[in-house]
PDB file of C-alpha atoms in Angstrom:
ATOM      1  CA  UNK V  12      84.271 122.515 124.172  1.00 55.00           C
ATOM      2  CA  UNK V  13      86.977 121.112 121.922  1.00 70.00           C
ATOM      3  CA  UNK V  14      89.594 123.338 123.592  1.00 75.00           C
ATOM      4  CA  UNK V  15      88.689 122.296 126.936  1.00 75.00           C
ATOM      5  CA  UNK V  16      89.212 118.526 125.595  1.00 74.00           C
ATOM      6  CA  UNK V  17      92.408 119.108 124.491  1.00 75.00           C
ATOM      7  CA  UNK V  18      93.554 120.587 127.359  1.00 76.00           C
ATOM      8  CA  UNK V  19      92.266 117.734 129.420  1.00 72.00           C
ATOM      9  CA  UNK V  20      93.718 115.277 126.986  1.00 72.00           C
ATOM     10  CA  UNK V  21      97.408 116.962 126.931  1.00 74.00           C
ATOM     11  CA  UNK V  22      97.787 117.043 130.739  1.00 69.00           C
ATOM     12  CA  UNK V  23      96.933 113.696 130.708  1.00 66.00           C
ATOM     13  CA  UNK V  24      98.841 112.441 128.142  1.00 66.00           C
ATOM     14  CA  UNK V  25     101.412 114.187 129.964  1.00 66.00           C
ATOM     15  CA  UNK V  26     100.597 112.564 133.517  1.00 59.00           C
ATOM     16  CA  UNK V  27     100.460 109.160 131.965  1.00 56.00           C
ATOM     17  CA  UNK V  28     103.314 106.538 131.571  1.00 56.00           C
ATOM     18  CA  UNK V  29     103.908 105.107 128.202  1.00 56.00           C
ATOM     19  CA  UNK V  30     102.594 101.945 129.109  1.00 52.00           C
ATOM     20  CA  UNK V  31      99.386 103.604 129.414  1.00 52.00           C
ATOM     21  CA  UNK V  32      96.474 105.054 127.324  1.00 54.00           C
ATOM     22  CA  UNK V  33      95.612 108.568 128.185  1.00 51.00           C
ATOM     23  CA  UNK V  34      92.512 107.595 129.055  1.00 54.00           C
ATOM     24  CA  UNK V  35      93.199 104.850 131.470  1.00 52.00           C
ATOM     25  CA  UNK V  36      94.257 107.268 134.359  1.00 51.00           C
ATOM     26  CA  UNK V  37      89.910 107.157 134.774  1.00 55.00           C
ATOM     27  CA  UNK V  38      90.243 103.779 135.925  1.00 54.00           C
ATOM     28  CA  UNK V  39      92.908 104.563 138.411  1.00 55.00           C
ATOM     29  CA  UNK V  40      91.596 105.430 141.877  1.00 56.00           C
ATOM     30  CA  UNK V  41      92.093 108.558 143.426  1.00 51.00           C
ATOM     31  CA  UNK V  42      92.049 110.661 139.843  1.00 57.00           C
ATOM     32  CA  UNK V  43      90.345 113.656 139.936  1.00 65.00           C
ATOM     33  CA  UNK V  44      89.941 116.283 137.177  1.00 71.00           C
ATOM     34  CA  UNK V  45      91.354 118.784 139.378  1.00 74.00           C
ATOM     35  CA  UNK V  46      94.649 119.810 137.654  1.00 77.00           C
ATOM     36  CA  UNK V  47      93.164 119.613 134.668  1.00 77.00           C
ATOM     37  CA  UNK V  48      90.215 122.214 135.361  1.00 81.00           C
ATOM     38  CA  UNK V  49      92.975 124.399 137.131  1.00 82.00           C
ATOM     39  CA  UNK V  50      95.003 124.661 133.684  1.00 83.00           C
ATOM     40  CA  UNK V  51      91.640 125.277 131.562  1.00 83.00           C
ATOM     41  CA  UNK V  52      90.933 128.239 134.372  1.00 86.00           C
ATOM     42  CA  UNK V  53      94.206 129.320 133.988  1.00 87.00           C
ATOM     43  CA  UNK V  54      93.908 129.194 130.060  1.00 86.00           C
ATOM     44  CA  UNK V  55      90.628 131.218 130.304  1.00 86.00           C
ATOM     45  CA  UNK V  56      92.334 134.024 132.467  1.00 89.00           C
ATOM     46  CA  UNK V  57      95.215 134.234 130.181  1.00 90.00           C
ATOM     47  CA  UNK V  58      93.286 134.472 126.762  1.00 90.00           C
ATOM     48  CA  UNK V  59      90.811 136.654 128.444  1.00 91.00           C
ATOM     49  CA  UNK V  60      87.745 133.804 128.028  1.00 88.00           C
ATOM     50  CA  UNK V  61      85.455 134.752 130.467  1.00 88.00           C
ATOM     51  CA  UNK V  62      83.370 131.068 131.346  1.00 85.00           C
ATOM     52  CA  UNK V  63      79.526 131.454 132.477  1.00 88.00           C
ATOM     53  CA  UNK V  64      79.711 129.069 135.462  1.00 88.00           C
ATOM     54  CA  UNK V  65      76.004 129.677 136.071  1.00 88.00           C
ATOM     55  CA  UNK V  66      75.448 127.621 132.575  1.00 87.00           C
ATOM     56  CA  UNK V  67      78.675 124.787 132.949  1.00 87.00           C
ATOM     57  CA  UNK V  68      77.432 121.634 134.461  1.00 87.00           C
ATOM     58  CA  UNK V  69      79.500 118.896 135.449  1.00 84.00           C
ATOM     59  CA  UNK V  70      78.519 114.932 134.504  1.00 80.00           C
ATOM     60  CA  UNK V  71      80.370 112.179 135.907  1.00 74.00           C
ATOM     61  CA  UNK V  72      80.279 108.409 133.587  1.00 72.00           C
ATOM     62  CA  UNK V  73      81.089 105.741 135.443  1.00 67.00           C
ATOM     63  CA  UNK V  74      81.442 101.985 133.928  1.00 64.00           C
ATOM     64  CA  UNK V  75      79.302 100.254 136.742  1.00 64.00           C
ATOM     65  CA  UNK V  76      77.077 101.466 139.385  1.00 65.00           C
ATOM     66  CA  UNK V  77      79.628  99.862 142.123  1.00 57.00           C
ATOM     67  CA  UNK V  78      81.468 102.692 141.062  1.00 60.00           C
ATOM     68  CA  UNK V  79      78.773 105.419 141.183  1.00 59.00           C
ATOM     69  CA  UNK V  80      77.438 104.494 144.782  1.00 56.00           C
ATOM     70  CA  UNK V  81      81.500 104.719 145.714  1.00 57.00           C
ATOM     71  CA  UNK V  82      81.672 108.690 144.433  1.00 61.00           C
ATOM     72  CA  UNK V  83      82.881 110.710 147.581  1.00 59.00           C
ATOM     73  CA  UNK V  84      84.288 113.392 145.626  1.00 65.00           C
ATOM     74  CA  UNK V  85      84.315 117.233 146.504  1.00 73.00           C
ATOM     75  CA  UNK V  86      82.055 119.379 144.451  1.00 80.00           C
ATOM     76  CA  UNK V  87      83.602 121.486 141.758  1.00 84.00           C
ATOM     77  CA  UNK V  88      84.153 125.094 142.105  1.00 86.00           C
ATOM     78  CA  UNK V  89      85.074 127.567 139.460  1.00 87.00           C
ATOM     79  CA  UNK V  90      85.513 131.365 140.663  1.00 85.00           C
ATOM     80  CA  UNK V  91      84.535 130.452 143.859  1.00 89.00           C
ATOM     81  CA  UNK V  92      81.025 129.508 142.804  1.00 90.00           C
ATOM     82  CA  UNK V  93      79.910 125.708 142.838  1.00 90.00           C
ATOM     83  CA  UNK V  94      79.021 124.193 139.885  1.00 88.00           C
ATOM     84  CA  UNK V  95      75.918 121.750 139.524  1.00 89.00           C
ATOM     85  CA  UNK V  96      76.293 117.699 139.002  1.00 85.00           C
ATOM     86  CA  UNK V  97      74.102 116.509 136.781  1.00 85.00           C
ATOM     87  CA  UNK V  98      73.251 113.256 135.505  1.00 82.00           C
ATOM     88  CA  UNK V  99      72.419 113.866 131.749  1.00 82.00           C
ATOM     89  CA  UNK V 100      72.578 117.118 129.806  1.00 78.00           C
ATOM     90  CA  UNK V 101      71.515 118.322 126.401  1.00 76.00           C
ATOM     91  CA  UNK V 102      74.461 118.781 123.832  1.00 71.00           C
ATOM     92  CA  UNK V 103      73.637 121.716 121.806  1.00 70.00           C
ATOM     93  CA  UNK V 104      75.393 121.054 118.456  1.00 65.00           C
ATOM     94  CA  UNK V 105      76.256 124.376 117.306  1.00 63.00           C
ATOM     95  CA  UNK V 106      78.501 124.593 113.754  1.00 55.00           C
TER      96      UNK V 106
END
């Protein structure tokens, strides 16, 4: 998981003004995760890391439910196959 945060943090950092935090584009509307997920596939094809999308869920936070009851977003597909929005997950700390 730490790779995929850094590549979600570095295209972000990249996408983001000086002015701004790299985490402040979540508070922007219209910001999807899209690019980012489509560099992390892209990352997984080229060092040949083959991702179980039947296991990957996807959990959006939001800071108010305003927000939540605004979420129109498109579902997330990896490989062609959708992957499953859930609302809280189990974070298997493996060292």
């Amino acid at each position: 998981m730490k790779a995929f945060e850094r590549i979600v943090k570095n295209h972000i950092t990249k996408a983001t003004t000086a002015q701004l935090g790299p985490f402040q584009f979540a508070y922007r509307p219209a910001q999807d995760h899209g690019p980012a997920l489509t560099e992390f596939m892209e990352w997984c094809d080229t060092t040949c890391l083959e991702l179980n999308v039947t296991k990957t869920e996807e959990m959006v936070v939001f800071s108010s439910r305003q927000q939540e009851s605004r979420l129109t977003s498109a579902p997330t597909f990896i490989h062609g196959e959708p992957v499953e929005v859930v609302k809280q997950y189990k974070y298997l700390n493996i060292n």
